[in-house]
Coordinates of C-alpha atoms in Angstrom, one line a residue:
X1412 CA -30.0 25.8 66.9
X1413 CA -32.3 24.1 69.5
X1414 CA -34.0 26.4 72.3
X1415 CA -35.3 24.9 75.1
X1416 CA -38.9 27.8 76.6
X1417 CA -39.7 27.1 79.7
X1418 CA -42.7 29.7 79.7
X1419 CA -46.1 29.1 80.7
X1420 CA -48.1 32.4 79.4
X1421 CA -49.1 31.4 75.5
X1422 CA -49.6 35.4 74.4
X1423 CA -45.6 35.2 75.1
X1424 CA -44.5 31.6 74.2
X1425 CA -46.7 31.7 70.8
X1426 CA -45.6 34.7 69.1
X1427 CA -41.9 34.3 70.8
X1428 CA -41.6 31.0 69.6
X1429 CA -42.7 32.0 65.9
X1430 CA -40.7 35.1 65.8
X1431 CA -37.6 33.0 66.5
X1432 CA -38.6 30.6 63.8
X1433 CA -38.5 33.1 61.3
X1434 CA -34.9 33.4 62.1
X1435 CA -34.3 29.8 61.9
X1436 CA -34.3 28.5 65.5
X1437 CA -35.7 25.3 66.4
X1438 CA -38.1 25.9 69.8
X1439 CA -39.8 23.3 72.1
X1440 CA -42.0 24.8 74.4
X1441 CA -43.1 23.5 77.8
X1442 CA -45.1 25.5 80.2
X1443 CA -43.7 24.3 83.6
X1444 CA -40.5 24.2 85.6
X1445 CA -41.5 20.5 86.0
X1446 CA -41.6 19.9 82.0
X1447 CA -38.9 22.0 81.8
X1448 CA -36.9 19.7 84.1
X1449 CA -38.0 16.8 82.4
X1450 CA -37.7 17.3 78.9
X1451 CA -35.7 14.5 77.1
X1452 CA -36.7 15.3 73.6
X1453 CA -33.8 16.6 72.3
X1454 CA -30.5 18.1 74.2
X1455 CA -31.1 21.8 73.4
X1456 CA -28.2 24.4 72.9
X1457 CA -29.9 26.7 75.2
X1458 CA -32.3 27.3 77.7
X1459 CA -34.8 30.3 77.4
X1460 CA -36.2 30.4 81.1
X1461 CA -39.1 32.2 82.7
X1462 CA -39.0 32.8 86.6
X1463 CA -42.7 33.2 87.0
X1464 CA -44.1 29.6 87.0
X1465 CA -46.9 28.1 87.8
X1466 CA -45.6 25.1 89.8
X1467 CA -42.2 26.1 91.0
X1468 CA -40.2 29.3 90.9
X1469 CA -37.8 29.4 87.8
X1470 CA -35.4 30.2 90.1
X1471 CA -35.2 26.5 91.0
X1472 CA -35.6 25.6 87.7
X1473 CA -32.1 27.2 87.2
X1474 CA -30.5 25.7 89.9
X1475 CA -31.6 22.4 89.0
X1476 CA -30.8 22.7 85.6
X1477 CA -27.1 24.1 86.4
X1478 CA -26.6 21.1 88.8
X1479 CA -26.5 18.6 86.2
X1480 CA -25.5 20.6 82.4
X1481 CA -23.8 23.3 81.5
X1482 CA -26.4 24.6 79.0
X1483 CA -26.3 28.1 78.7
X1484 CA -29.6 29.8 80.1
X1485 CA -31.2 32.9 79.4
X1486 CA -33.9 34.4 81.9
X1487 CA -37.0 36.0 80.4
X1488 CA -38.6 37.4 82.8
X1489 CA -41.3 40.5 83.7
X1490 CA -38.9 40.7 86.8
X1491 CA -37.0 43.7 86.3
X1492 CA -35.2 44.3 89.9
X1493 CA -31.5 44.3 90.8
X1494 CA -31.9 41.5 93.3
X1495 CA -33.9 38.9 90.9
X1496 CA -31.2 39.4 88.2
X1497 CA -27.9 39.1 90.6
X1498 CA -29.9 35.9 92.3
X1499 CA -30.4 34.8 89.0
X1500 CA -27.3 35.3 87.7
X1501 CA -25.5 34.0 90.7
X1502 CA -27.6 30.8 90.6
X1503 CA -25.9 29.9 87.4
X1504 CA -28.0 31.7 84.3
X1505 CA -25.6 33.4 81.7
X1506 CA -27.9 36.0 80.9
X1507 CA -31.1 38.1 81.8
X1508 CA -33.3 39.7 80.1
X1509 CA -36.6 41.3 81.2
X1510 CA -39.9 42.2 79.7
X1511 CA -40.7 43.2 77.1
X1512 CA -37.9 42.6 75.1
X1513 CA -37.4 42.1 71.0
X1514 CA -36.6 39.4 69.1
X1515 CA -33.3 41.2 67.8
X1516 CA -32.1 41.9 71.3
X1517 CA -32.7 38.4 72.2
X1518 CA -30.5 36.9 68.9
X1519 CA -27.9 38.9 69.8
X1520 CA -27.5 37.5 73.4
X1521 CA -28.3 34.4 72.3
X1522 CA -25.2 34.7 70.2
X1523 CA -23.0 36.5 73.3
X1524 CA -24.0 33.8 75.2
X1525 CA -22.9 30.7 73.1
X1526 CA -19.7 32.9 72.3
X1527 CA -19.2 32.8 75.6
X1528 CA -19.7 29.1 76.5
X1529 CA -17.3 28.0 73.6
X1530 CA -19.9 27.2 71.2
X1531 CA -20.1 28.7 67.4
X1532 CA -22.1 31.7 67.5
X1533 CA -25.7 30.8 65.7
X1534 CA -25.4 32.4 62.3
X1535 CA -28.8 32.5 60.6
X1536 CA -28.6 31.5 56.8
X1537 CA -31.0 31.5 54.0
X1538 CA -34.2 33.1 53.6
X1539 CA -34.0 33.0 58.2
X1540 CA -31.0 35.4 57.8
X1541 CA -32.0 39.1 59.6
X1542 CA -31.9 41.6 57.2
X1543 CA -29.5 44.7 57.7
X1544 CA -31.5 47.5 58.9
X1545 CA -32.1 50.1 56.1
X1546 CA -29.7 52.7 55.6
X1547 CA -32.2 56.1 56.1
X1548 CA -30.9 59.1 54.4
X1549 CA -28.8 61.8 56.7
X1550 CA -30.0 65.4 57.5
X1551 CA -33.5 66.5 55.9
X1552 CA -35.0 64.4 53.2
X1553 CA -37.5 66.3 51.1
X1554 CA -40.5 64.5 49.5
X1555 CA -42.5 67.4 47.5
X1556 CA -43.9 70.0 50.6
X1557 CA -43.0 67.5 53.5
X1558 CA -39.3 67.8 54.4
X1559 CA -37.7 64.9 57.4
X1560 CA -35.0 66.0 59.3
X1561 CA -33.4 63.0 61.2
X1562 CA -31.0 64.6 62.8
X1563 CA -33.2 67.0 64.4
X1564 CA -36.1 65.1 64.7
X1565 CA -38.5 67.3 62.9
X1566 CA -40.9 67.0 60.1
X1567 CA -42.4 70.2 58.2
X1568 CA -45.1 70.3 55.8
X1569 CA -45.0 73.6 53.2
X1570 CA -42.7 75.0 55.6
X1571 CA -44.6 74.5 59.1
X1572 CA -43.4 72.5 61.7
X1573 CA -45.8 69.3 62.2
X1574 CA -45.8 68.1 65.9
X1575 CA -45.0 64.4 66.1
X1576 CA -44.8 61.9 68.5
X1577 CA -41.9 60.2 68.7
X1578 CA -43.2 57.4 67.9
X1579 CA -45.0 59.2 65.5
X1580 CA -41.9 60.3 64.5
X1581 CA -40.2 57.1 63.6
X1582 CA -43.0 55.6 62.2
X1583 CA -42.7 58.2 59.6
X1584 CA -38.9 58.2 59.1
X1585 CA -39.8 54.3 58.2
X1586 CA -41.8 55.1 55.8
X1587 CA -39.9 57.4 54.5
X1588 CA -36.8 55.3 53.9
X1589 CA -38.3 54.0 50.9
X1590 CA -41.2 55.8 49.5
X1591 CA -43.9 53.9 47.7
X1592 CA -42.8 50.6 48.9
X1593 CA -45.2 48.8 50.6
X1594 CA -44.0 47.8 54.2
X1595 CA -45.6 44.9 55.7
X1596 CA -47.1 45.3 59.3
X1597 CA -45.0 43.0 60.8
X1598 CA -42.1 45.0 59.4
X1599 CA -43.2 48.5 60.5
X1600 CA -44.2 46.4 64.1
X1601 CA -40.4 44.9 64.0
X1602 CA -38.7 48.3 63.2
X1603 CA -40.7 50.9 64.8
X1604 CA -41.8 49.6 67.8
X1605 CA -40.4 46.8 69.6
X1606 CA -39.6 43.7 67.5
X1607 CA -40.9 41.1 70.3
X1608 CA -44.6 43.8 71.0
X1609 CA -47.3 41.6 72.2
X1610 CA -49.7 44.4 72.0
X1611 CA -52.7 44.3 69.9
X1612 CA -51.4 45.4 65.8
X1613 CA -54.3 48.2 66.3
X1614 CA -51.8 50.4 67.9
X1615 CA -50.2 50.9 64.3
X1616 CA -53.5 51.5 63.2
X1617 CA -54.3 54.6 65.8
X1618 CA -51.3 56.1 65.0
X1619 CA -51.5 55.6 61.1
X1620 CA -54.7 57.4 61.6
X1621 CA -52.7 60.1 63.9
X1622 CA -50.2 60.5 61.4
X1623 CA -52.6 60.9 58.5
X1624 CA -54.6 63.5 60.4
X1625 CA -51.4 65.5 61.3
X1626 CA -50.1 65.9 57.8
X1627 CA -53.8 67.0 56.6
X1628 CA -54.2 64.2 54.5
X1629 CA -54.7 60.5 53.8
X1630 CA -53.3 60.4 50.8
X1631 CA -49.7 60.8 52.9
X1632 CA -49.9 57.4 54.0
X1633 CA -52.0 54.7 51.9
X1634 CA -52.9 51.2 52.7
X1635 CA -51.9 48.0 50.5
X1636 CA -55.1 45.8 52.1
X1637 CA -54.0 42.8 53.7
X1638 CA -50.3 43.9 53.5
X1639 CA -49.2 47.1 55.0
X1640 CA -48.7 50.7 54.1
X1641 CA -46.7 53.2 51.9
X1642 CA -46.0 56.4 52.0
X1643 CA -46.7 58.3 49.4
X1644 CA -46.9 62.3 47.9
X1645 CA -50.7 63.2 47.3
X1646 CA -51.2 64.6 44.2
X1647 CA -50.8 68.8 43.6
X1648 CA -55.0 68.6 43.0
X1649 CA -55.4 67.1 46.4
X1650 CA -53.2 69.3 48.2
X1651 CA -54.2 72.3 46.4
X1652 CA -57.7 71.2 47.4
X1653 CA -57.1 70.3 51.4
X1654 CA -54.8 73.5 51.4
X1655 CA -57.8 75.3 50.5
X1656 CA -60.4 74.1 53.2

């Protein structure tokens, strides 16, 4: 499926443009309403549309583009009030969608939209298809002394509570799903925070730290260098020992 970005801030349109490409979407990027406008390369089966431009407002750019095609368009935009969306809308986009937003959430209305319009809704195939979201086990999940209740939303190590985060929280549950698998940081990023963060990675790292320091030991969570992390049960010596400090 060809997408159109009309977006003219590269910390966005870069990592936006790869994450879609994982999931097997063709992108051409331009970085003004004017490009935008004029972009013959290829018809494309939807329009991803910023309003904040640097030579004309998108808003234009929408009215323009609805003049003369019916492409669907999708505004991505850091404008989150009621009257920029209803003008948007209104002015002919199908959808809108404001910032920050994940990669996921923007498949799936990419998909409403062209189920909308008439068109076969995109399907990614092959090694692009999204993975189903693991399956994490119900109730409280016991892993030697640290016991994860999802339900609840509360983790206790050798039968004290642990206070979490809740991002803390989730970043654990993750973890947890699957002990001793190594998760890659751009999993962990996709699942526990938002799939489409253009924050700097070192956030998972402060709160790998945090997590590490709140269970009492590093051995909870280990690193695979150049990978990801794991979680993991320390052994009884090294409990025994940190128990003892």
């Amino acid at each position: 499926m060809r997408l159109l970005l009309i977006e003219d801030d590269d910390r966005i349109a870069g990592p936006l443009t790869e994450g879609l490409g994982r999931y097997g979407f063709t992108v051409n990027h331009v970085r003004t309403g004017a490009a935008g406008l004029a972009d013959t390369t290829a018809a494309p089966d939807l329009v991803l549309l910023d309003l904040g431009l640097p030579d004309m407002d998108g808003l234009d750019v929408c009215r323009s583009l609805r003049a003369r095609s019916a492409v669907p368009i999708i505004m991505i935009t850091a404008r989150g009030e009621e009257a920029d969306r209803i003008v948007g809308l209104e002015l002919g986009a199908d959808d809108y969608l404001a910032k920050p937003f994940g990669v996921r959430e923007l498949i799936a209305r990419i998909r409403a939209v062209t189920r909308r319009a008439g068109a076969p809704a995109y399907t990614p195939t092959g090694p692009a298809e999204i993975p189903e979201p693991r399956r994490p086990p119900s109730g409280a999940q016991e892993l030697g002394p640290l016991a994860i209740n999802r339900r609840t939303r509360e983790v206790h190590l050798n039968g004290q509570h642990v206070a979490l985060t809740p991002r803390e929280f989730d970043l654990l549950a993750f973890l947890a799903d699957d002990p001793g698998t190594v998760c890659s940081r751009q999993q962990i990023m996709d699942t526990v925070w938002d799939p489409h963060f253009f924050g700097p990675t070192k956030t998972l790292d402060a709160h790998v730290a945090a997590l590490r320091r709140k269970l009492g030991d590093p051995g909870w969570i280990t690193t695979a260098r150049g990978i990801g992390f794991r979680l993991t049960i320390p052994s009884e010596e090294a409990a025994a020992a940190e128990a003892a400090r």
